[in-house]
PDB file of C-alpha atoms in Angstrom:
ATOM      1  CA  MET A   1     -34.351 -23.742 -27.024  1.00 80.00           C
ATOM      2  CA  LYS A   2     -32.370 -25.111 -24.100  1.00 82.00           C
ATOM      3  CA  ILE A   3     -29.005 -23.619 -23.197  1.00 81.00           C
ATOM      4  CA  TYR A   4     -27.466 -27.046 -22.738  1.00 79.00           C
ATOM      5  CA  THR A   5     -26.942 -29.485 -25.581  1.00 83.00           C
ATOM      6  CA  LYS A   6     -25.022 -32.288 -23.811  1.00 82.00           C
ATOM      7  CA  THR A   7     -22.810 -32.610 -26.897  1.00 75.00           C
ATOM      8  CA  GLY A   8     -19.792 -31.493 -24.892  1.00 84.00           C
ATOM      9  CA  ASP A   9     -20.280 -33.913 -22.046  1.00 83.00           C
ATOM     10  CA  SER A  10     -17.595 -36.179 -23.496  1.00 84.00           C
ATOM     11  CA  GLY A  11     -14.969 -33.423 -23.284  1.00 86.00           C
ATOM     12  CA  THR A  12     -15.131 -32.376 -26.927  1.00 78.00           C
ATOM     13  CA  THR A  13     -16.576 -29.350 -28.670  1.00 79.00           C
ATOM     14  CA  GLY A  14     -17.594 -28.544 -32.218  1.00 76.00           C
ATOM     15  CA  LEU A  15     -15.790 -26.194 -34.559  1.00 81.00           C
ATOM     16  CA  PHE A  16     -17.343 -23.881 -37.126  1.00 78.00           C
ATOM     17  CA  GLY A  17     -17.402 -25.777 -40.375  1.00 77.00           C
ATOM     18  CA  GLY A  18     -17.701 -29.113 -38.624  1.00 77.00           C
ATOM     19  CA  GLY A  19     -15.475 -31.438 -36.718  1.00 84.00           C
ATOM     20  CA  ARG A  20     -15.007 -31.926 -33.005  1.00 84.00           C
ATOM     21  CA  ILE A  21     -11.892 -31.513 -30.909  1.00 81.00           C
ATOM     22  CA  SER A  22     -10.928 -31.854 -27.270  1.00 73.00           C
ATOM     23  CA  LYS A  23     -11.842 -28.974 -25.008  1.00 82.00           C
ATOM     24  CA  SER A  24      -8.179 -28.945 -23.947  1.00 85.00           C
ATOM     25  CA  HIS A  25      -6.982 -28.325 -27.541  1.00 92.00           C
ATOM     26  CA  PRO A  26      -4.871 -25.162 -28.011  1.00 94.00           C
ATOM     27  CA  ARG A  27      -7.553 -23.800 -30.407  1.00 93.00           C
ATOM     28  CA  ILE A  28     -10.187 -23.955 -27.643  1.00 94.00           C
ATOM     29  CA  GLU A  29      -7.752 -22.483 -25.138  1.00 96.00           C
ATOM     30  CA  ALA A  30      -7.072 -19.595 -27.545  1.00 97.00           C
ATOM     31  CA  TYR A  31     -10.643 -18.591 -28.281  1.00 96.00           C
ATOM     32  CA  GLY A  32     -11.712 -19.343 -24.718  1.00 96.00           C
ATOM     33  CA  THR A  33      -9.148 -16.836 -23.481  1.00 98.00           C
ATOM     34  CA  VAL A  34     -10.476 -14.319 -26.033  1.00 98.00           C
ATOM     35  CA  ASP A  35     -13.918 -14.905 -24.508  1.00 98.00           C
ATOM     36  CA  GLU A  36     -12.458 -14.230 -21.056  1.00 98.00           C
ATOM     37  CA  LEU A  37     -10.911 -11.032 -22.428  1.00 98.00           C
ATOM     38  CA  ASN A  38     -14.318  -9.962 -23.725  1.00 98.00           C
ATOM     39  CA  ALA A  39     -15.854 -10.521 -20.287  1.00 98.00           C
ATOM     40  CA  SER A  40     -12.998  -8.499 -18.747  1.00 98.00           C
ATOM     41  CA  LEU A  41     -13.832  -5.616 -21.071  1.00 97.00           C
ATOM     42  CA  GLY A  42     -17.472  -5.888 -19.983  1.00 96.00           C
ATOM     43  CA  LEU A  43     -16.384  -5.572 -16.355  1.00 96.00           C
ATOM     44  CA  ALA A  44     -14.246  -2.527 -17.176  1.00 95.00           C
ATOM     45  CA  LEU A  45     -17.270  -0.922 -18.853  1.00 93.00           C
ATOM     46  CA  ALA A  46     -19.448  -1.705 -15.836  1.00 93.00           C
ATOM     47  CA  LEU A  47     -16.937   0.002 -13.555  1.00 91.00           C
ATOM     48  CA  TRP A  48     -16.441   2.965 -15.886  1.00 86.00           C
ATOM     49  CA  PRO A  49     -18.552   5.864 -14.603  1.00 77.00           C
ATOM     50  CA  GLU A  50     -20.960   7.313 -17.117  1.00 78.00           C
ATOM     51  CA  GLY A  51     -20.530  11.031 -17.675  1.00 78.00           C
ATOM     52  CA  SER A  52     -16.757  10.716 -17.315  1.00 74.00           C
ATOM     53  CA  GLY A  53     -16.167  12.736 -20.460  1.00 76.00           C
ATOM     54  CA  LEU A  54     -14.896   9.674 -22.282  1.00 83.00           C
ATOM     55  CA  GLU A  55     -18.169   8.466 -23.801  1.00 85.00           C
ATOM     56  CA  ASP A  56     -16.544   8.068 -27.227  1.00 87.00           C
ATOM     57  CA  LEU A  57     -14.015   5.666 -25.724  1.00 87.00           C
ATOM     58  CA  ARG A  58     -16.746   3.754 -23.859  1.00 87.00           C
ATOM     59  CA  ALA A  59     -18.540   3.291 -27.191  1.00 89.00           C
ATOM     60  CA  TYR A  60     -15.295   2.254 -28.858  1.00 92.00           C
ATOM     61  CA  LEU A  61     -14.700  -0.357 -26.155  1.00 93.00           C
ATOM     62  CA  THR A  62     -18.165  -1.775 -26.790  1.00 94.00           C
ATOM     63  CA  ASP A  63     -17.308  -1.965 -30.490  1.00 95.00           C
ATOM     64  CA  LEU A  64     -14.117  -3.819 -29.558  1.00 97.00           C
ATOM     65  CA  GLN A  65     -16.194  -6.354 -27.631  1.00 97.00           C
ATOM     66  CA  LYS A  66     -18.122  -7.001 -30.837  1.00 97.00           C
ATOM     67  CA  GLN A  67     -14.879  -7.326 -32.748  1.00 97.00           C
ATOM     68  CA  LEU A  68     -13.636  -9.899 -30.236  1.00 98.00           C
ATOM     69  CA  PHE A  69     -16.520 -12.097 -31.402  1.00 96.00           C
ATOM     70  CA  VAL A  70     -14.923 -11.906 -34.873  1.00 97.00           C
ATOM     71  CA  VAL A  71     -11.584 -12.920 -33.327  1.00 98.00           C
ATOM     72  CA  GLY A  72     -13.285 -15.846 -31.598  1.00 96.00           C
ATOM     73  CA  ALA A  73     -15.041 -16.941 -34.797  1.00 95.00           C
ATOM     74  CA  ASP A  74     -11.771 -16.671 -36.691  1.00 96.00           C
ATOM     75  CA  LEU A  75     -10.006 -18.853 -34.141  1.00 96.00           C
ATOM     76  CA  ALA A  76     -12.918 -21.319 -33.970  1.00 94.00           C
ATOM     77  CA  THR A  77     -12.709 -21.891 -37.721  1.00 94.00           C
ATOM     78  CA  PRO A  78      -9.609 -23.637 -39.070  1.00 92.00           C
ATOM     79  CA  LEU A  79      -8.172 -21.854 -42.114  1.00 92.00           C
ATOM     80  CA  ASP A  80      -8.778 -24.920 -44.283  1.00 90.00           C
ATOM     81  CA  SER A  81     -12.480 -25.006 -43.348  1.00 90.00           C
ATOM     82  CA  SER A  82     -15.078 -24.369 -46.042  1.00 88.00           C
ATOM     83  CA  ALA A  83     -17.153 -22.361 -43.520  1.00 90.00           C
ATOM     84  CA  GLU A  84     -17.323 -18.656 -44.285  1.00 91.00           C
ATOM     85  CA  VAL A  85     -16.685 -16.515 -41.237  1.00 93.00           C
ATOM     86  CA  PRO A  86     -15.341 -12.991 -40.870  1.00 93.00           C
ATOM     87  CA  ARG A  87     -11.608 -12.865 -40.349  1.00 95.00           C
ATOM     88  CA  ILE A  88      -9.444 -10.240 -38.672  1.00 96.00           C
ATOM     89  CA  SER A  89      -7.632  -8.062 -41.222  1.00 96.00           C
ATOM     90  CA  GLY A  90      -4.853  -5.548 -41.473  1.00 97.00           C
ATOM     91  CA  ALA A  91      -7.502  -2.808 -41.499  1.00 97.00           C
ATOM     92  CA  ASP A  92      -8.641  -3.958 -38.036  1.00 97.00           C
ATOM     93  CA  VAL A  93      -5.055  -3.654 -36.789  1.00 97.00           C
ATOM     94  CA  ALA A  94      -4.655  -0.214 -38.401  1.00 98.00           C
ATOM     95  CA  SER A  95      -7.822   0.958 -36.631  1.00 97.00           C
ATOM     96  CA  LEU A  96      -6.324  -0.025 -33.274  1.00 98.00           C
ATOM     97  CA  GLU A  97      -3.091   1.789 -34.098  1.00 98.00           C
ATOM     98  CA  GLU A  98      -5.000   4.963 -34.982  1.00 98.00           C
ATOM     99  CA  GLN A  99      -6.875   4.832 -31.683  1.00 97.00           C
ATOM    100  CA  ILE A 100      -3.651   4.200 -29.727  1.00 97.00           C
ATOM    101  CA  ASP A 101      -1.994   7.223 -31.371  1.00 97.00           C
ATOM    102  CA  ARG A 102      -5.038   9.397 -30.693  1.00 96.00           C
ATOM    103  CA  ILE A 103      -5.121   8.485 -27.004  1.00 96.00           C
ATOM    104  CA  GLN A 104      -1.333   8.582 -26.620  1.00 96.00           C
ATOM    105  CA  ASP A 105      -1.326  12.190 -27.880  1.00 96.00           C
ATOM    106  CA  THR A 106      -3.401  13.181 -24.816  1.00 94.00           C
ATOM    107  CA  LEU A 107      -0.959  11.654 -22.305  1.00 94.00           C
ATOM    108  CA  LYS A 108       2.392  12.672 -20.883  1.00 92.00           C
ATOM    109  CA  PRO A 109       5.325  10.612 -22.181  1.00 90.00           C
ATOM    110  CA  LEU A 110       6.345   7.761 -19.887  1.00 88.00           C
ATOM    111  CA  ARG A 111       9.745   7.703 -18.227  1.00 85.00           C
ATOM    112  CA  ALA A 112       9.039   4.840 -15.816  1.00 87.00           C
ATOM    113  CA  PHE A 113       6.971   1.699 -15.575  1.00 91.00           C
ATOM    114  CA  VAL A 114       3.319   2.176 -14.632  1.00 91.00           C
ATOM    115  CA  LEU A 115       1.776   0.103 -11.869  1.00 88.00           C
ATOM    116  CA  PRO A 116      -1.603  -1.392 -12.825  1.00 93.00           C
ATOM    117  CA  ALA A 117      -3.635   0.758 -10.448  1.00 91.00           C
ATOM    118  CA  GLY A 118      -5.893   3.769 -10.208  1.00 92.00           C
ATOM    119  CA  SER A 119      -9.627   3.998 -10.579  1.00 92.00           C
ATOM    120  CA  SER A 120     -11.766   0.857 -10.630  1.00 93.00           C
ATOM    121  CA  ALA A 121     -12.261   1.200 -14.391  1.00 93.00           C
ATOM    122  CA  ALA A 122      -8.554   1.719 -15.062  1.00 95.00           C
ATOM    123  CA  ALA A 123      -7.586  -1.226 -12.861  1.00 96.00           C
ATOM    124  CA  ALA A 124     -10.139  -3.385 -14.723  1.00 96.00           C
ATOM    125  CA  LEU A 125      -8.622  -2.238 -18.041  1.00 97.00           C
ATOM    126  CA  HIS A 126      -5.202  -3.328 -16.751  1.00 97.00           C
ATOM    127  CA  VAL A 127      -6.646  -6.745 -15.871  1.00 98.00           C
ATOM    128  CA  ALA A 128      -8.163  -6.941 -19.370  1.00 98.00           C
ATOM    129  CA  ARG A 129      -4.734  -6.025 -20.786  1.00 98.00           C
ATOM    130  CA  THR A 130      -3.112  -8.956 -18.994  1.00 98.00           C
ATOM    131  CA  VAL A 131      -5.851 -11.323 -20.161  1.00 98.00           C
ATOM    132  CA  CYS A 132      -5.266  -9.982 -23.666  1.00 98.00           C
ATOM    133  CA  ARG A 133      -1.550 -10.790 -23.413  1.00 98.00           C
ATOM    134  CA  ARG A 134      -2.441 -14.327 -22.303  1.00 98.00           C
ATOM    135  CA  ALA A 135      -4.839 -14.669 -25.249  1.00 98.00           C
ATOM    136  CA  GLU A 136      -2.006 -13.554 -27.523  1.00 98.00           C
ATOM    137  CA  ARG A 137       0.279 -16.226 -26.046  1.00 98.00           C
ATOM    138  CA  ARG A 138      -2.416 -18.871 -26.544  1.00 98.00           C
ATOM    139  CA  VAL A 139      -2.851 -17.852 -30.184  1.00 98.00           C
ATOM    140  CA  VAL A 140       0.932 -18.020 -30.725  1.00 98.00           C
ATOM    141  CA  GLU A 141       0.910 -21.500 -29.193  1.00 97.00           C
ATOM    142  CA  LEU A 142      -1.895 -22.520 -31.556  1.00 97.00           C
ATOM    143  CA  ALA A 143      -0.064 -20.968 -34.519  1.00 97.00           C
ATOM    144  CA  ASP A 144       2.987 -23.078 -33.660  1.00 97.00           C
ATOM    145  CA  ALA A 145       0.822 -26.192 -34.169  1.00 95.00           C
ATOM    146  CA  GLU A 146      -1.434 -25.222 -37.082  1.00 94.00           C
ATOM    147  CA  PRO A 147      -2.165 -22.247 -39.360  1.00 95.00           C
ATOM    148  CA  VAL A 148      -4.158 -19.308 -38.004  1.00 96.00           C
ATOM    149  CA  THR A 149      -4.894 -15.881 -39.397  1.00 95.00           C
ATOM    150  CA  ARG A 150      -1.641 -13.963 -38.774  1.00 95.00           C
ATOM    151  CA  GLU A 151      -3.512 -10.731 -38.109  1.00 97.00           C
ATOM    152  CA  VAL A 152      -5.186 -12.251 -35.041  1.00 98.00           C
ATOM    153  CA  THR A 153      -1.859 -12.278 -33.176  1.00 98.00           C
ATOM    154  CA  VAL A 154      -1.025  -8.751 -34.321  1.00 98.00           C
ATOM    155  CA  PHE A 155      -4.530  -7.562 -33.404  1.00 98.00           C
ATOM    156  CA  LEU A 156      -4.236  -8.934 -29.861  1.00 98.00           C
ATOM    157  CA  ASN A 157      -0.774  -7.429 -29.493  1.00 98.00           C
ATOM    158  CA  ARG A 158      -2.092  -3.972 -30.462  1.00 98.00           C
ATOM    159  CA  LEU A 159      -5.237  -4.407 -28.370  1.00 98.00           C
ATOM    160  CA  ALA A 160      -3.106  -4.945 -25.264  1.00 98.00           C
ATOM    161  CA  ASP A 161      -1.243  -1.725 -26.080  1.00 98.00           C
ATOM    162  CA  LEU A 162      -4.564   0.074 -26.544  1.00 98.00           C
ATOM    163  CA  LEU A 163      -5.858  -1.167 -23.196  1.00 98.00           C
ATOM    164  CA  PHE A 164      -2.691   0.129 -21.521  1.00 97.00           C
ATOM    165  CA  VAL A 165      -3.035   3.658 -22.918  1.00 97.00           C
ATOM    166  CA  LEU A 166      -6.769   3.563 -22.289  1.00 96.00           C
ATOM    167  CA  ALA A 167      -6.198   2.749 -18.614  1.00 96.00           C
ATOM    168  CA  ARG A 168      -3.749   5.657 -18.435  1.00 95.00           C
ATOM    169  CA  ARG A 169      -6.301   7.953 -20.097  1.00 94.00           C
ATOM    170  CA  VAL A 170      -9.081   6.928 -17.707  1.00 93.00           C
ATOM    171  CA  ASN A 171      -6.829   7.616 -14.716  1.00 93.00           C
ATOM    172  CA  HIS A 172      -5.772  10.955 -16.193  1.00 92.00           C
ATOM    173  CA  VAL A 173      -9.360  12.113 -16.725  1.00 90.00           C
ATOM    174  CA  ASP A 174     -10.249  10.850 -13.254  1.00 86.00           C
ATOM    175  CA  GLY A 175      -7.514  13.100 -11.840  1.00 84.00           C
ATOM    176  CA  ARG A 176      -5.437  10.204 -10.574  1.00 84.00           C
ATOM    177  CA  GLY A 177      -2.645  10.135 -13.099  1.00 84.00           C
ATOM    178  CA  ASP A 178      -0.245   7.234 -13.380  1.00 85.00           C
ATOM    179  CA  THR A 179       1.147   5.339 -10.404  1.00 83.00           C
ATOM    180  CA  LEU A 180       4.797   4.981 -11.370  1.00 81.00           C
ATOM    181  CA  TRP A 181       7.175   2.272 -10.292  1.00 87.00           C
ATOM    182  CA  SER A 182      10.421   3.775  -9.082  1.00 81.00           C
ATOM    183  CA  GLY A 183      12.358   0.630  -8.296  1.00 76.00           C
ATOM    184  CA  ARG A 184      12.761  -1.410  -5.157  1.00 68.00           C
ATOM    185  CA  LYS A 185      12.207   0.248  -1.808  1.00 64.00           C
TER     186      LYS A 185
END
């Protein structure tokens, strides 16, 4: 099987369930940004030192990468399509919230803004967080034009929060702590 099909040479791409749309369509922009987010998580994992004492969170991040394929499939399949694909649910959002609470309980409360810095892995998680926020904006833009699974937006919103606390946790375990912003100097 060849990796190239030439079907997209005209500037269109196929959707799950059939139909073709422009590669500049908000739907493609949305799930393309989710794909970029997934690659960002892969980079964070590559920079995350093994044996850091956070192996459970490394495994969880890998599971999130798999779940981002579900997000992409959900976005690549219009709600009125007859194609059956997994969709993001409220249970997926609740799972993120549980993980956020669990990690948050290990951190000091914040009293200032945190600069996106620290270890290589934490900095990569901050980059992934910003890509996640962009993906969320792209999904909102798509949802303004046509129906999408509501939970996708909520999921991305919570995932960005999770990536923030995860970056803080990685820095904490690495002995770096948070780099706080204290205003203009």
